[in-house]
């Protein structure tokens, strides 16, 4: 999908690392350093990194 995700104990949500050119992520308007706080209306602000990844995979 053209996006690399990063985690950090100090951030809420999930940080976008790199966005690959000509990818669905770029087409969707994601930018490097964006922070994902919700996935399809479901708040992920306080969720663990791996819980968020699992939720994203389920939504795909």
mmCIF file of C-alpha atoms in Angstrom:
data_model
loop_
_atom_site.group_PDB
_atom_site.id
_atom_site.type_symbol
_atom_site.label_atom_id
_atom_site.label_comp_id
_atom_site.label_asym_id
_atom_site.label_seq_id
_atom_site.Cartn_x
_atom_site.Cartn_y
_atom_site.Cartn_z
ATOM 1 C CA UNK A 1 0.000 0.000 0.000
ATOM 2 C CA UNK A 2 3.042 2.226 -0.084
ATOM 3 C CA UNK A 3 3.402 3.360 3.488
ATOM 4 C CA UNK A 4 5.932 2.598 6.208
ATOM 5 C CA UNK A 5 4.704 2.882 9.773
ATOM 6 C CA UNK A 6 6.670 3.795 12.877
ATOM 7 C CA UNK A 7 6.018 3.567 16.581
ATOM 8 C CA UNK A 8 7.298 5.458 19.570
ATOM 9 C CA UNK A 9 6.347 5.279 23.224
ATOM 10 C CA UNK A 10 5.789 9.048 23.299
ATOM 11 C CA UNK A 11 3.342 9.369 20.393
ATOM 12 C CA UNK A 12 -0.336 8.756 20.348
ATOM 13 C CA UNK A 13 -1.558 6.788 17.380
ATOM 14 C CA UNK A 14 0.763 5.642 14.636
ATOM 15 C CA UNK A 15 3.297 7.789 12.765
ATOM 16 C CA UNK A 16 3.707 7.547 9.010
ATOM 17 C CA UNK A 17 7.388 7.021 8.196
ATOM 18 C CA UNK A 18 7.830 7.026 4.434
ATOM 19 C CA UNK A 19 5.232 7.186 1.691
ATOM 20 C CA UNK A 20 6.190 5.487 -1.562
ATOM 21 C CA UNK A 21 5.684 7.491 -4.768
ATOM 22 C CA UNK A 22 2.687 6.517 -6.921
ATOM 23 C CA UNK A 23 1.269 4.332 -4.138
ATOM 24 C CA UNK A 24 -2.289 4.133 -2.779
ATOM 25 C CA UNK A 25 -0.974 5.871 0.352
ATOM 26 C CA UNK A 26 0.291 8.815 -1.697
ATOM 27 C CA UNK A 27 -2.927 8.913 -3.727
ATOM 28 C CA UNK A 28 -4.855 9.007 -0.451
ATOM 29 C CA UNK A 29 -2.927 12.080 0.660
ATOM 30 C CA UNK A 30 -0.770 10.510 3.384
ATOM 31 C CA UNK A 31 2.445 12.390 4.065
ATOM 32 C CA UNK A 32 5.627 11.426 5.881
ATOM 33 C CA UNK A 33 5.356 12.346 9.591
ATOM 34 C CA UNK A 34 1.528 12.275 9.557
ATOM 35 C CA UNK A 35 0.025 10.668 12.646
ATOM 36 C CA UNK A 36 -2.870 8.229 12.284
ATOM 37 C CA UNK A 37 -5.330 8.708 15.143
ATOM 38 C CA UNK A 38 -8.240 6.685 13.699
ATOM 39 C CA UNK A 39 -8.805 3.905 11.174
ATOM 40 C CA UNK A 40 -12.207 3.932 9.435
ATOM 41 C CA UNK A 41 -13.664 5.956 12.292
ATOM 42 C CA UNK A 42 -12.204 3.727 15.031
ATOM 43 C CA UNK A 43 -9.935 5.683 17.395
ATOM 44 C CA UNK A 44 -6.456 4.168 17.735
ATOM 45 C CA UNK A 45 -4.948 6.995 19.806
ATOM 46 C CA UNK A 46 -4.371 4.862 22.882
ATOM 47 C CA UNK A 47 -3.921 1.453 21.275
ATOM 48 C CA UNK A 48 -0.712 -0.560 21.258
ATOM 49 C CA UNK A 49 1.292 -0.510 17.989
ATOM 50 C CA UNK A 50 0.577 -4.163 17.225
ATOM 51 C CA UNK A 51 -3.125 -3.790 18.011
ATOM 52 C CA UNK A 52 -3.259 -0.903 15.526
ATOM 53 C CA UNK A 53 -1.454 -2.957 12.862
ATOM 54 C CA UNK A 54 -3.840 -5.842 13.391
ATOM 55 C CA UNK A 55 -6.818 -3.488 13.078
ATOM 56 C CA UNK A 56 -5.430 -1.987 9.834
ATOM 57 C CA UNK A 57 -4.831 -5.451 8.357
ATOM 58 C CA UNK A 58 -8.400 -6.437 9.254
ATOM 59 C CA UNK A 59 -9.733 -3.342 7.469
ATOM 60 C CA UNK A 60 -7.797 -4.139 4.287
#
